[in-house]
Amino acid sequence: MRELTSLQGAGRCAGAFLTLLAACSGGGDGGSGPPPPPAVTVARAPVSGNAQLGTVGQALANPIRVLVTRDGIPEVGTTVTWSASGTGASVAPPSGVTDAAGLAATTWTLPQAAGTRTATAAVAGAGGSPVSFSATALPGAATQLALRSGNAQSGEVSTMLPIPLEVRAADQFGNGVAGVVITWQATSGGGSMAPTTSTTS
Protein backbone atom coordinates (compact mmCIF):
# COMPACT_ATOMS: atom_id res chain seq x y z
CA MET A 1 0.00 0.00 0.00
CA ARG A 2 2.84 2.34 0.84
CA GLU A 3 4.44 1.56 -2.54
CA LEU A 4 1.22 2.49 -4.41
CA THR A 5 0.94 5.78 -2.51
CA SER A 6 4.55 6.59 -3.31
CA LEU A 7 3.99 5.93 -7.00
CA GLN A 8 0.90 8.15 -7.05
CA GLY A 9 2.86 10.93 -5.38
CA ALA A 10 5.67 10.59 -7.92
CA GLY A 11 3.15 10.78 -10.77
CA ARG A 12 1.70 13.97 -9.40
CA CYS A 13 5.18 15.52 -9.17
CA ALA A 14 5.99 14.49 -12.75
CA GLY A 15 2.72 16.01 -14.00
CA ALA A 16 3.44 19.29 -12.22
CA PHE A 17 6.94 19.36 -13.73
CA LEU A 18 5.57 18.86 -17.28
CA THR A 19 2.99 21.62 -16.75
CA LEU A 20 5.71 24.01 -15.59
CA LEU A 21 7.92 23.06 -18.54
CA ALA A 22 5.08 23.73 -21.04
CA ALA A 23 4.44 27.15 -19.49
CA CYS A 24 8.10 28.08 -19.72
CA SER A 25 8.21 27.03 -23.39
CA GLY A 26 5.76 29.80 -24.35
CA GLY A 27 2.57 27.79 -24.74
CA GLY A 28 1.26 26.95 -28.20
CA ASP A 29 1.04 30.36 -29.93
CA GLY A 30 3.77 29.27 -32.39
CA GLY A 31 5.87 32.47 -32.31
CA SER A 32 7.22 35.41 -30.38
CA GLY A 33 5.53 38.25 -32.33
CA PRO A 34 6.63 40.30 -35.36
CA PRO A 35 10.30 41.19 -35.76
CA PRO A 36 11.33 44.72 -34.81
CA PRO A 37 11.49 47.29 -37.63
CA PRO A 38 14.85 48.12 -39.21
CA ALA A 39 16.95 50.40 -37.07
CA VAL A 40 17.92 52.57 -40.08
CA THR A 41 15.19 54.41 -41.98
CA VAL A 42 15.17 56.81 -44.93
CA ALA A 43 12.48 59.35 -45.84
CA ARG A 44 12.05 62.62 -47.66
CA ALA A 45 13.68 65.42 -45.68
CA PRO A 46 11.48 68.14 -44.12
CA VAL A 47 12.58 70.42 -46.99
CA SER A 48 12.73 67.73 -49.68
CA GLY A 49 12.38 69.39 -53.09
CA ASN A 50 9.43 67.14 -53.93
CA ALA A 51 6.63 68.22 -56.32
CA GLN A 52 8.55 70.95 -58.18
CA LEU A 53 7.76 72.39 -61.60
CA GLY A 54 10.52 72.61 -64.18
CA THR A 55 11.31 72.75 -67.90
CA VAL A 56 12.06 69.61 -69.90
CA GLY A 57 15.78 68.94 -70.23
CA GLN A 58 16.62 71.39 -67.44
CA ALA A 59 17.74 70.96 -63.83
CA LEU A 60 15.15 71.68 -61.14
CA ALA A 61 15.65 74.89 -59.19
CA ASN A 62 16.03 73.07 -55.84
CA PRO A 63 17.87 69.83 -55.03
CA ILE A 64 15.94 66.81 -53.76
CA ARG A 65 16.85 65.62 -50.23
CA VAL A 66 16.41 62.65 -47.93
CA LEU A 67 16.92 62.19 -44.19
CA VAL A 68 18.49 58.97 -42.87
CA THR A 69 18.07 58.10 -39.18
CA ARG A 70 19.01 55.25 -36.86
CA ASP A 71 16.44 54.78 -34.10
CA GLY A 72 15.35 58.37 -34.72
CA ILE A 73 18.84 59.86 -34.55
CA PRO A 74 20.45 61.35 -37.73
CA GLU A 75 22.82 58.81 -39.29
CA VAL A 76 26.17 60.09 -40.59
CA GLY A 77 28.07 58.51 -43.51
CA THR A 78 25.28 56.37 -44.99
CA THR A 79 25.40 55.93 -48.78
CA VAL A 80 22.33 57.10 -50.71
CA THR A 81 21.92 56.05 -54.36
CA TRP A 82 19.84 58.29 -56.64
CA SER A 83 18.14 57.52 -59.96
CA ALA A 84 15.75 59.26 -62.38
CA SER A 85 13.59 57.89 -65.20
CA GLY A 86 13.05 59.13 -68.75
CA THR A 87 15.18 59.97 -71.79
CA GLY A 88 17.64 62.74 -70.94
CA ALA A 89 16.97 62.57 -67.18
CA SER A 90 19.92 62.56 -64.79
CA VAL A 91 20.93 63.08 -61.16
CA ALA A 92 24.17 64.68 -60.02
CA PRO A 93 25.74 63.21 -58.04
CA PRO A 94 24.26 59.73 -58.61
CA SER A 95 25.26 58.73 -55.06
CA GLY A 96 26.50 60.39 -51.89
CA VAL A 97 26.78 60.01 -48.12
CA THR A 98 24.71 61.63 -45.41
CA ASP A 99 26.14 64.60 -43.53
CA ALA A 100 26.16 65.31 -39.79
CA ALA A 101 22.43 66.09 -39.92
CA GLY A 102 21.66 62.78 -41.66
CA LEU A 103 20.87 64.56 -44.95
CA ALA A 104 21.86 63.73 -48.51
CA ALA A 105 20.92 65.67 -51.66
CA THR A 106 21.24 65.61 -55.44
CA THR A 107 20.35 67.82 -58.40
CA TRP A 108 17.66 66.36 -60.68
CA THR A 109 17.66 67.19 -64.40
CA LEU A 110 14.27 66.46 -65.96
CA PRO A 111 13.82 64.24 -69.03
CA GLN A 112 12.92 65.52 -72.50
CA ALA A 113 9.25 64.48 -72.39
CA ALA A 114 6.70 66.72 -70.67
CA GLY A 115 4.50 65.34 -67.89
CA THR A 116 4.78 64.00 -64.33
CA ARG A 117 8.20 62.42 -63.79
CA THR A 118 9.82 60.46 -60.93
CA ALA A 119 13.18 60.05 -59.22
CA THR A 120 14.16 57.76 -56.34
CA ALA A 121 16.63 57.58 -53.46
CA ALA A 122 17.69 54.17 -52.13
CA VAL A 123 19.58 53.09 -49.00
CA ALA A 124 20.52 49.40 -48.79
CA GLY A 125 18.70 47.62 -45.95
CA ALA A 126 16.89 50.73 -44.70
CA GLY A 127 13.24 50.94 -43.85
CA GLY A 128 11.29 53.16 -46.27
CA SER A 129 13.73 52.57 -49.13
CA PRO A 130 13.39 53.49 -51.96
CA VAL A 131 12.00 56.99 -51.46
CA SER A 132 10.11 58.44 -54.43
CA PHE A 133 10.07 62.06 -55.65
CA SER A 134 7.84 63.58 -58.32
CA ALA A 135 8.14 66.66 -60.53
CA THR A 136 6.16 68.15 -63.39
CA ALA A 137 8.16 68.68 -66.58
CA LEU A 138 6.76 71.54 -68.66
CA PRO A 139 7.44 72.10 -72.38
CA GLY A 140 10.17 74.52 -73.38
CA ALA A 141 9.82 77.49 -75.70
CA ALA A 142 8.32 76.80 -79.14
CA THR A 143 11.05 76.24 -81.72
CA GLN A 144 9.11 74.54 -84.54
CA LEU A 145 5.78 74.77 -86.34
CA ALA A 146 4.40 71.76 -88.21
CA LEU A 147 1.44 71.35 -90.56
CA ARG A 148 -1.25 69.08 -89.11
CA SER A 149 -4.17 69.20 -91.57
CA GLY A 150 -5.95 71.20 -94.26
CA ASN A 151 -3.17 71.24 -96.87
CA ALA A 152 -3.70 70.71 -100.64
CA GLN A 153 -7.48 71.17 -100.62
CA SER A 154 -9.56 72.31 -103.56
CA GLY A 155 -12.78 74.32 -103.68
CA GLU A 156 -14.82 76.76 -105.71
CA VAL A 157 -13.78 80.38 -105.85
CA SER A 158 -15.11 82.65 -103.09
CA THR A 159 -16.13 79.65 -100.94
CA MET A 160 -14.66 78.45 -97.63
CA LEU A 161 -12.51 75.36 -97.76
CA PRO A 162 -14.19 72.39 -96.02
CA ILE A 163 -11.28 71.52 -93.67
CA PRO A 164 -9.73 74.18 -91.42
CA LEU A 165 -5.98 74.71 -91.63
CA GLU A 166 -4.18 73.35 -88.56
CA VAL A 167 -0.60 73.63 -87.32
CA ARG A 168 1.19 72.44 -84.19
CA ALA A 169 3.78 74.43 -82.19
CA ALA A 170 6.43 72.33 -80.41
CA ASP A 171 9.61 72.76 -78.38
CA GLN A 172 13.02 71.37 -79.34
CA PHE A 173 12.06 67.90 -78.08
CA GLY A 174 8.69 67.77 -79.87
CA ASN A 175 6.47 68.58 -76.88
CA GLY A 176 3.39 70.58 -77.85
CA VAL A 177 3.49 74.17 -76.60
CA ALA A 178 0.34 75.98 -75.51
CA GLY A 179 -0.27 79.72 -75.74
CA VAL A 180 1.67 80.38 -78.94
CA VAL A 181 0.03 83.07 -81.11
CA ILE A 182 -0.24 82.00 -84.77
CA THR A 183 -0.71 84.61 -87.53
CA TRP A 184 -2.49 83.45 -90.69
CA GLN A 185 -2.06 85.05 -94.13
CA ALA A 186 -2.90 84.16 -97.74
CA THR A 187 0.39 84.67 -99.56
CA SER A 188 -0.62 84.09 -103.20
CA GLY A 189 -3.75 83.85 -105.35
CA GLY A 190 -5.86 86.09 -103.12
CA GLY A 191 -8.43 84.92 -100.61
CA SER A 192 -8.80 85.66 -96.92
CA MET A 193 -8.30 83.97 -93.55
CA ALA A 194 -10.74 83.96 -90.62
CA PRO A 195 -9.57 84.47 -87.98
CA THR A 196 -6.24 86.03 -88.91
CA THR A 197 -4.69 85.06 -85.55
CA SER A 198 -5.23 82.14 -83.18
CA THR A 199 -3.56 80.67 -80.08
CA THR A 200 -2.34 77.09 -79.68
CA SER A 201 -4.16 74.86 -77.24
PDB file of C-alpha atoms in Angstrom, residues 53-162:
ATOM      1  CA  LEU A  53       7.760  72.394 -61.597  1.00  0.00           C
ATOM      2  CA  GLY A  54      10.517  72.607 -64.184  1.00  0.00           C
ATOM      3  CA  THR A  55      11.305  72.745 -67.905  1.00  0.00           C
ATOM      4  CA  VAL A  56      12.055  69.606 -69.902  1.00  0.00           C
ATOM      5  CA  GLY A  57      15.779  68.937 -70.231  1.00  0.00           C
ATOM      6  CA  GLN A  58      16.622  71.391 -67.442  1.00  0.00           C
ATOM      7  CA  ALA A  59      17.744  70.961 -63.826  1.00  0.00           C
ATOM      8  CA  LEU A  60      15.155  71.676 -61.144  1.00  0.00           C
ATOM      9  CA  ALA A  61      15.648  74.888 -59.192  1.00  0.00           C
ATOM     10  CA  ASN A  62      16.030  73.073 -55.841  1.00  0.00           C
ATOM     11  CA  PRO A  63      17.867  69.829 -55.032  1.00  0.00           C
ATOM     12  CA  ILE A  64      15.937  66.810 -53.765  1.00  0.00           C
ATOM     13  CA  ARG A  65      16.852  65.622 -50.233  1.00  0.00           C
ATOM     14  CA  VAL A  66      16.414  62.647 -47.925  1.00  0.00           C
ATOM     15  CA  LEU A  67      16.923  62.194 -44.194  1.00  0.00           C
ATOM     16  CA  VAL A  68      18.488  58.971 -42.868  1.00  0.00           C
ATOM     17  CA  THR A  69      18.070  58.098 -39.177  1.00  0.00           C
ATOM     18  CA  ARG A  70      19.006  55.248 -36.863  1.00  0.00           C
ATOM     19  CA  ASP A  71      16.438  54.782 -34.104  1.00  0.00           C
ATOM     20  CA  GLY A  72      15.350  58.375 -34.716  1.00  0.00           C
ATOM     21  CA  ILE A  73      18.844  59.864 -34.554  1.00  0.00           C
ATOM     22  CA  PRO A  74      20.453  61.350 -37.728  1.00  0.00           C
ATOM     23  CA  GLU A  75      22.816  58.813 -39.287  1.00  0.00           C
ATOM     24  CA  VAL A  76      26.172  60.092 -40.592  1.00  0.00           C
ATOM     25  CA  GLY A  77      28.066  58.514 -43.508  1.00  0.00           C
ATOM     26  CA  THR A  78      25.281  56.373 -44.990  1.00  0.00           C
ATOM     27  CA  THR A  79      25.404  55.935 -48.780  1.00  0.00           C
ATOM     28  CA  VAL A  80      22.333  57.098 -50.715  1.00  0.00           C
ATOM     29  CA  THR A  81      21.922  56.048 -54.358  1.00  0.00           C
ATOM     30  CA  TRP A  82      19.836  58.294 -56.635  1.00  0.00           C
ATOM     31  CA  SER A  83      18.135  57.519 -59.962  1.00  0.00           C
ATOM     32  CA  ALA A  84      15.749  59.262 -62.380  1.00  0.00           C
ATOM     33  CA  SER A  85      13.594  57.893 -65.200  1.00  0.00           C
ATOM     34  CA  GLY A  86      13.051  59.129 -68.749  1.00  0.00           C
ATOM     35  CA  THR A  87      15.180  59.969 -71.790  1.00  0.00           C
ATOM     36  CA  GLY A  88      17.635  62.736 -70.938  1.00  0.00           C
ATOM     37  CA  ALA A  89      16.975  62.569 -67.181  1.00  0.00           C
ATOM     38  CA  SER A  90      19.925  62.561 -64.791  1.00  0.00           C
ATOM     39  CA  VAL A  91      20.926  63.077 -61.163  1.00  0.00           C
ATOM     40  CA  ALA A  92      24.172  64.681 -60.015  1.00  0.00           C
ATOM     41  CA  PRO A  93      25.739  63.214 -58.036  1.00  0.00           C
ATOM     42  CA  PRO A  94      24.257  59.726 -58.608  1.00  0.00           C
ATOM     43  CA  SER A  95      25.261  58.730 -55.057  1.00  0.00           C
ATOM     44  CA  GLY A  96      26.502  60.394 -51.895  1.00  0.00           C
ATOM     45  CA  VAL A  97      26.784  60.012 -48.122  1.00  0.00           C
ATOM     46  CA  THR A  98      24.708  61.632 -45.407  1.00  0.00           C
ATOM     47  CA  ASP A  99      26.139  64.600 -43.525  1.00  0.00           C
ATOM     48  CA  ALA A 100      26.156  65.310 -39.791  1.00  0.00           C
ATOM     49  CA  ALA A 101      22.431  66.091 -39.921  1.00  0.00           C
ATOM     50  CA  GLY A 102      21.660  62.776 -41.660  1.00  0.00           C
ATOM     51  CA  LEU A 103      20.871  64.557 -44.946  1.00  0.00           C
ATOM     52  CA  ALA A 104      21.860  63.733 -48.513  1.00  0.00           C
ATOM     53  CA  ALA A 105      20.916  65.672 -51.663  1.00  0.00           C
ATOM     54  CA  THR A 106      21.238  65.605 -55.438  1.00  0.00           C
ATOM     55  CA  THR A 107      20.349  67.820 -58.398  1.00  0.00           C
ATOM     56  CA  TRP A 108      17.662  66.364 -60.680  1.00  0.00           C
ATOM     57  CA  THR A 109      17.659  67.188 -64.404  1.00  0.00           C
ATOM     58  CA  LEU A 110      14.266  66.465 -65.963  1.00  0.00           C
ATOM     59  CA  PRO A 111      13.818  64.242 -69.035  1.00  0.00           C
ATOM     60  CA  GLN A 112      12.923  65.516 -72.497  1.00  0.00           C
ATOM     61  CA  ALA A 113       9.246  64.481 -72.392  1.00  0.00           C
ATOM     62  CA  ALA A 114       6.701  66.721 -70.668  1.00  0.00           C
ATOM     63  CA  GLY A 115       4.502  65.340 -67.886  1.00  0.00           C
ATOM     64  CA  THR A 116       4.782  64.002 -64.333  1.00  0.00           C
ATOM     65  CA  ARG A 117       8.199  62.415 -63.786  1.00  0.00           C
ATOM     66  CA  THR A 118       9.821  60.462 -60.929  1.00  0.00           C
ATOM     67  CA  ALA A 119      13.179  60.045 -59.219  1.00  0.00           C
ATOM     68  CA  THR A 120      14.162  57.762 -56.344  1.00  0.00           C
ATOM     69  CA  ALA A 121      16.629  57.575 -53.463  1.00  0.00           C
ATOM     70  CA  ALA A 122      17.692  54.165 -52.129  1.00  0.00           C
ATOM     71  CA  VAL A 123      19.582  53.088 -49.000  1.00  0.00           C
ATOM     72  CA  ALA A 124      20.523  49.401 -48.787  1.00  0.00           C
ATOM     73  CA  GLY A 125      18.703  47.622 -45.954  1.00  0.00           C
ATOM     74  CA  ALA A 126      16.894  50.733 -44.701  1.00  0.00           C
ATOM     75  CA  GLY A 127      13.239  50.943 -43.854  1.00  0.00           C
ATOM     76  CA  GLY A 128      11.288  53.160 -46.273  1.00  0.00           C
ATOM     77  CA  SER A 129      13.730  52.571 -49.134  1.00  0.00           C
ATOM     78  CA  PRO A 130      13.385  53.489 -51.957  1.00  0.00           C
ATOM     79  CA  VAL A 131      11.999  56.992 -51.456  1.00  0.00           C
ATOM     80  CA  SER A 132      10.110  58.445 -54.426  1.00  0.00           C
ATOM     81  CA  PHE A 133      10.068  62.057 -55.646  1.00  0.00           C
ATOM     82  CA  SER A 134       7.838  63.584 -58.324  1.00  0.00           C
ATOM     83  CA  ALA A 135       8.144  66.660 -60.528  1.00  0.00           C
ATOM     84  CA  THR A 136       6.159  68.154 -63.394  1.00  0.00           C
ATOM     85  CA  ALA A 137       8.160  68.676 -66.583  1.00  0.00           C
ATOM     86  CA  LEU A 138       6.756  71.543 -68.658  1.00  0.00           C
ATOM     87  CA  PRO A 139       7.438  72.104 -72.384  1.00  0.00           C
ATOM     88  CA  GLY A 140      10.168  74.525 -73.376  1.00  0.00           C
ATOM     89  CA  ALA A 141       9.824  77.494 -75.703  1.00  0.00           C
ATOM     90  CA  ALA A 142       8.322  76.800 -79.140  1.00  0.00           C
ATOM     91  CA  THR A 143      11.046  76.238 -81.724  1.00  0.00           C
ATOM     92  CA  GLN A 144       9.114  74.542 -84.540  1.00  0.00           C
ATOM     93  CA  LEU A 145       5.784  74.765 -86.338  1.00  0.00           C
ATOM     94  CA  ALA A 146       4.400  71.758 -88.206  1.00  0.00           C
ATOM     95  CA  LEU A 147       1.442  71.346 -90.555  1.00  0.00           C
ATOM     96  CA  ARG A 148      -1.250  69.082 -89.109  1.00  0.00           C
ATOM     97  CA  SER A 149      -4.166  69.200 -91.569  1.00  0.00           C
ATOM     98  CA  GLY A 150      -5.951  71.198 -94.259  1.00  0.00           C
ATOM     99  CA  ASN A 151      -3.168  71.242 -96.866  1.00  0.00           C
ATOM    100  CA  ALA A 152      -3.696  70.710-100.644  1.00  0.00           C
ATOM    101  CA  GLN A 153      -7.482  71.174-100.618  1.00  0.00           C
ATOM    102  CA  SER A 154      -9.563  72.308-103.562  1.00  0.00           C
ATOM    103  CA  GLY A 155     -12.777  74.324-103.685  1.00  0.00           C
ATOM    104  CA  GLU A 156     -14.822  76.757-105.709  1.00  0.00           C
ATOM    105  CA  VAL A 157     -13.780  80.376-105.849  1.00  0.00           C
ATOM    106  CA  SER A 158     -15.111  82.646-103.090  1.00  0.00           C
ATOM    107  CA  THR A 159     -16.126  79.649-100.937  1.00  0.00           C
ATOM    108  CA  MET A 160     -14.663  78.448 -97.629  1.00  0.00           C
ATOM    109  CA  LEU A 161     -12.510  75.356 -97.758  1.00  0.00           C
ATOM    110  CA  PRO A 162     -14.191  72.394 -96.021  1.00  0.00           C
TER     111      PRO A 162
END
